[in-house]
C-alpha positions as YAML, in Angstrom:
chain: A
units: angstrom
residues:
- id: 1
  name: UNK
  ca: [0.00, -0.04, 0.00]
- id: 2
  name: UNK
  ca: [2.80, 2.42, 0.84]
- id: 3
  name: UNK
  ca: [4.60, 1.57, -2.34]
- id: 4
  name: UNK
  ca: [1.53, 2.23, -4.43]
- id: 5
  name: UNK
  ca: [0.82, 5.54, -2.61]
- id: 6
  name: UNK
  ca: [4.49, 6.59, -3.14]
- id: 7
  name: UNK
  ca: [4.19, 5.70, -6.86]
- id: 8
  name: UNK
  ca: [1.02, 7.77, -7.22]
- id: 9
  name: UNK
  ca: [2.56, 10.76, -5.41]
- id: 10
  name: UNK
  ca: [5.68, 10.52, -7.64]
- id: 11
  name: UNK
  ca: [3.58, 10.44, -10.81]
- id: 12
  name: UNK
  ca: [1.68, 13.52, -9.65]
- id: 13
  name: UNK
  ca: [4.86, 15.41, -8.80]
- id: 14
  name: UNK
  ca: [6.39, 14.57, -12.19]
- id: 15
  name: UNK
  ca: [3.27, 15.80, -13.99]
- id: 16
  name: UNK
  ca: [3.18, 18.99, -11.96]
- id: 17
  name: UNK
  ca: [6.85, 19.92, -12.11]
- id: 18
  name: UNK
  ca: [7.62, 18.28, -15.31]
- id: 19
  name: UNK
  ca: [10.84, 19.00, -17.07]
- id: 20
  name: UNK
  ca: [11.82, 22.51, -16.11]
- id: 21
  name: UNK
  ca: [15.34, 22.71, -17.69]
- id: 22
  name: UNK
  ca: [15.08, 24.65, -20.91]
- id: 23
  name: UNK
  ca: [18.35, 23.46, -22.47]
- id: 24
  name: UNK
  ca: [16.53, 20.71, -24.35]
- id: 25
  name: UNK
  ca: [12.98, 21.88, -23.77]
- id: 26
  name: UNK
  ca: [10.61, 20.59, -26.35]
- id: 27
  name: UNK
  ca: [8.73, 23.31, -28.08]
- id: 28
  name: UNK
  ca: [6.73, 21.29, -30.63]
- id: 29
  name: UNK
  ca: [3.31, 19.75, -30.34]
- id: 30
  name: UNK
  ca: [2.84, 17.05, -27.72]
- id: 31
  name: UNK
  ca: [-0.02, 14.66, -27.66]
- id: 32
  name: UNK
  ca: [-1.96, 16.09, -30.61]
- id: 33
  name: UNK
  ca: [0.06, 14.38, -33.36]
- id: 34
  name: UNK
  ca: [-1.96, 12.17, -35.73]
- id: 35
  name: UNK
  ca: [0.06, 8.98, -36.30]
- id: 36
  name: UNK
  ca: [0.47, 7.56, -39.76]
- id: 37
  name: UNK
  ca: [-0.27, 3.85, -40.44]
- id: 38
  name: UNK
  ca: [3.46, 3.23, -40.68]
- id: 39
  name: UNK
  ca: [4.55, 2.55, -37.11]
- id: 40
  name: UNK
  ca: [7.67, 0.77, -35.81]
- id: 41
  name: UNK
  ca: [7.70, -0.12, -32.10]
- id: 42
  name: UNK
  ca: [11.12, -0.98, -30.77]
- id: 43
  name: UNK
  ca: [11.58, -2.50, -27.31]
- id: 44
  name: UNK
  ca: [15.11, -2.30, -26.08]
- id: 45
  name: UNK
  ca: [15.74, -6.01, -25.18]
- id: 46
  name: UNK
  ca: [17.75, -5.44, -22.06]
- id: 47
  name: UNK
  ca: [17.39, -3.24, -19.03]
- id: 48
  name: UNK
  ca: [18.69, 0.17, -19.83]
- id: 49
  name: UNK
  ca: [21.27, 1.37, -17.43]
- id: 50
  name: UNK
  ca: [24.24, 3.66, -17.08]
- id: 51
  name: UNK
  ca: [22.17, 6.46, -18.43]
- id: 52
  name: UNK
  ca: [22.11, 5.56, -22.13]
- id: 53
  name: UNK
  ca: [20.64, 3.30, -24.78]
- id: 54
  name: UNK
  ca: [20.78, 3.23, -28.58]
- id: 55
  name: UNK
  ca: [18.38, 2.33, -31.42]
- id: 56
  name: UNK
  ca: [20.19, 1.80, -34.71]
- id: 57
  name: UNK
  ca: [17.83, 2.02, -37.70]
- id: 58
  name: UNK
  ca: [20.76, 1.84, -40.15]
- id: 59
  name: UNK
  ca: [21.09, -1.91, -39.70]
- id: 60
  name: UNK
  ca: [20.05, -4.29, -42.52]
- id: 61
  name: UNK
  ca: [16.93, -5.56, -40.57]
- id: 62
  name: UNK
  ca: [15.32, -2.14, -41.40]
- id: 63
  name: UNK
  ca: [16.06, -2.37, -45.19]
- id: 64
  name: UNK
  ca: [12.38, -3.09, -45.89]
- id: 65
  name: UNK
  ca: [11.59, 0.53, -45.09]
- id: 66
  name: UNK
  ca: [12.47, 2.74, -48.05]
- id: 67
  name: UNK
  ca: [15.57, 4.93, -47.77]
- id: 68
  name: UNK
  ca: [13.34, 7.97, -48.45]
- id: 69
  name: UNK
  ca: [11.26, 7.43, -45.25]
- id: 70
  name: UNK
  ca: [11.08, 10.33, -42.91]
- id: 71
  name: UNK
  ca: [10.18, 10.55, -39.30]
- id: 72
  name: UNK
  ca: [6.56, 11.66, -38.71]
- id: 73
  name: UNK
  ca: [6.40, 11.36, -34.94]
- id: 74
  name: UNK
  ca: [8.08, 9.58, -32.08]
- id: 75
  name: UNK
  ca: [6.97, 8.33, -28.72]
- id: 76
  name: UNK
  ca: [9.24, 7.15, -25.93]
- id: 77
  name: UNK
  ca: [7.79, 4.97, -23.19]
- id: 78
  name: UNK
  ca: [10.08, 4.72, -20.19]
- id: 79
  name: UNK
  ca: [9.68, 3.44, -16.72]
- id: 80
  name: UNK
  ca: [12.15, 4.08, -13.97]
- id: 81
  name: UNK
  ca: [12.31, 1.34, -11.36]
- id: 82
  name: UNK
  ca: [11.04, 3.18, -8.25]
- id: 83
  name: UNK
  ca: [13.01, 1.10, -5.80]
- id: 84
  name: UNK
  ca: [16.19, 2.53, -7.30]
- id: 85
  name: UNK
  ca: [15.79, 5.51, -4.99]
- id: 86
  name: UNK
  ca: [15.83, 8.62, -7.23]
- id: 87
  name: UNK
  ca: [14.10, 11.87, -7.69]
- id: 88
  name: UNK
  ca: [13.72, 14.21, -10.64]
- id: 89
  name: UNK
  ca: [14.14, 11.82, -13.58]
- id: 90
  name: UNK
  ca: [14.84, 13.38, -16.97]
- id: 91
  name: UNK
  ca: [14.96, 11.53, -20.30]
- id: 92
  name: UNK
  ca: [16.14, 12.98, -23.66]
- id: 93
  name: UNK
  ca: [16.26, 11.53, -27.14]
- id: 94
  name: UNK
  ca: [18.96, 12.61, -29.57]
- id: 95
  name: UNK
  ca: [19.67, 12.02, -33.26]
- id: 96
  name: UNK
  ca: [22.84, 10.21, -34.28]
- id: 97
  name: UNK
  ca: [25.20, 13.19, -34.15]
- id: 98
  name: UNK
  ca: [23.60, 14.82, -31.09]
- id: 99
  name: UNK
  ca: [22.70, 17.89, -33.19]
- id: 100
  name: UNK
  ca: [19.02, 17.56, -32.22]
- id: 101
  name: UNK
  ca: [17.69, 16.42, -28.90]
- id: 102
  name: UNK
  ca: [14.46, 16.78, -26.93]
- id: 103
  name: UNK
  ca: [13.27, 16.03, -23.45]
- id: 104
  name: UNK
  ca: [10.81, 13.21, -23.91]
- id: 105
  name: UNK
  ca: [7.80, 13.10, -21.64]
- id: 106
  name: UNK
  ca: [6.82, 9.49, -20.82]
- id: 107
  name: UNK
  ca: [4.35, 7.95, -23.22]
- id: 108
  name: UNK
  ca: [3.46, 11.13, -25.22]
- id: 109
  name: UNK
  ca: [3.42, 11.11, -28.97]
- id: 110
  name: UNK
  ca: [5.43, 14.12, -30.28]
- id: 111
  name: UNK
  ca: [6.48, 15.50, -33.59]
- id: 112
  name: UNK
  ca: [10.04, 15.72, -32.47]
- id: 113
  name: UNK
  ca: [12.47, 14.79, -35.26]
- id: 114
  name: UNK
  ca: [9.70, 15.32, -37.87]
- id: 115
  name: UNK
  ca: [11.14, 15.34, -41.38]
- id: 116
  name: UNK
  ca: [14.44, 13.74, -40.41]
- id: 117
  name: UNK
  ca: [15.48, 10.48, -42.14]
- id: 118
  name: UNK
  ca: [14.19, 7.27, -40.60]
- id: 119
  name: UNK
  ca: [17.47, 5.44, -41.28]
- id: 120
  name: UNK
  ca: [19.65, 6.86, -38.50]
- id: 121
  name: UNK
  ca: [20.89, 6.08, -35.05]
- id: 122
  name: UNK
  ca: [18.87, 7.42, -32.07]
- id: 123
  name: UNK
  ca: [20.55, 7.82, -28.70]
- id: 124
  name: UNK
  ca: [18.62, 8.14, -25.48]
- id: 125
  name: UNK
  ca: [20.01, 9.36, -22.18]
- id: 126
  name: UNK
  ca: [18.51, 9.69, -18.78]
- id: 127
  name: UNK
  ca: [19.64, 11.27, -15.59]
- id: 128
  name: UNK
  ca: [18.24, 12.09, -12.13]
- id: 129
  name: UNK
  ca: [18.52, 15.16, -9.97]
- id: 130
  name: UNK
  ca: [19.14, 13.20, -6.77]
- id: 131
  name: UNK
  ca: [19.94, 9.60, -5.76]
- id: 132
  name: UNK
  ca: [18.79, 8.41, -2.39]
- id: 133
  name: UNK
  ca: [21.54, 5.76, -2.36]
- id: 134
  name: UNK
  ca: [24.88, 7.10, -3.64]
- id: 135
  name: UNK
  ca: [26.68, 4.69, -5.89]
- id: 136
  name: UNK
  ca: [23.54, 2.69, -6.67]
- id: 137
  name: UNK
  ca: [22.84, 2.16, -10.38]
- id: 138
  name: UNK
  ca: [19.63, 3.43, -11.80]
- id: 139
  name: UNK
  ca: [17.68, 1.34, -14.33]
- id: 140
  name: UNK
  ca: [15.05, 2.20, -16.90]
- id: 141
  name: UNK
  ca: [13.23, 0.00, -19.44]
- id: 142
  name: UNK
  ca: [12.57, 1.99, -22.63]
- id: 143
  name: UNK
  ca: [10.38, 1.42, -25.67]
- id: 144
  name: UNK
  ca: [10.61, 3.65, -28.76]
- id: 145
  name: UNK
  ca: [7.77, 4.02, -31.12]
- id: 146
  name: UNK
  ca: [8.59, 5.69, -34.48]
- id: 147
  name: UNK
  ca: [5.96, 6.73, -37.02]
- id: 148
  name: UNK
  ca: [7.36, 7.29, -40.45]
- id: 149
  name: UNK
  ca: [6.14, 8.89, -43.65]
- id: 150
  name: UNK
  ca: [6.94, 8.05, -47.22]
- id: 151
  name: UNK
  ca: [7.35, 11.31, -49.17]
...
């Protein structure tokens, strides 16, 4: 019961305070993007840790998607394991050369990266403002959904 209550309070605090840092603040539409029928859902097969994970859409397994495909919208679903003892989690998604990056709210479809090529490497990083247990690793299990358009 206490765990459930703590989880609910944490969810409320995250939704109220959100992502206040403006260095990567997302300024596009969130939640009102109409997805295309072309959706790719990628679940990272292992627990994500050490603050980073990568999705490589340049690999041959993605050759069935035309090279002209462009990103229409992306959605990142991430869950921090609450028992890790953290506060103030932040997650950002970057393109392959880190020239474009956005804070990614959990489970919200956004038009971030719209118009960029589908066939690229995406890098995701997470960090927290405070750890309750110094030296303890933090873990996250991400899933990336990419909607692409064929121009």
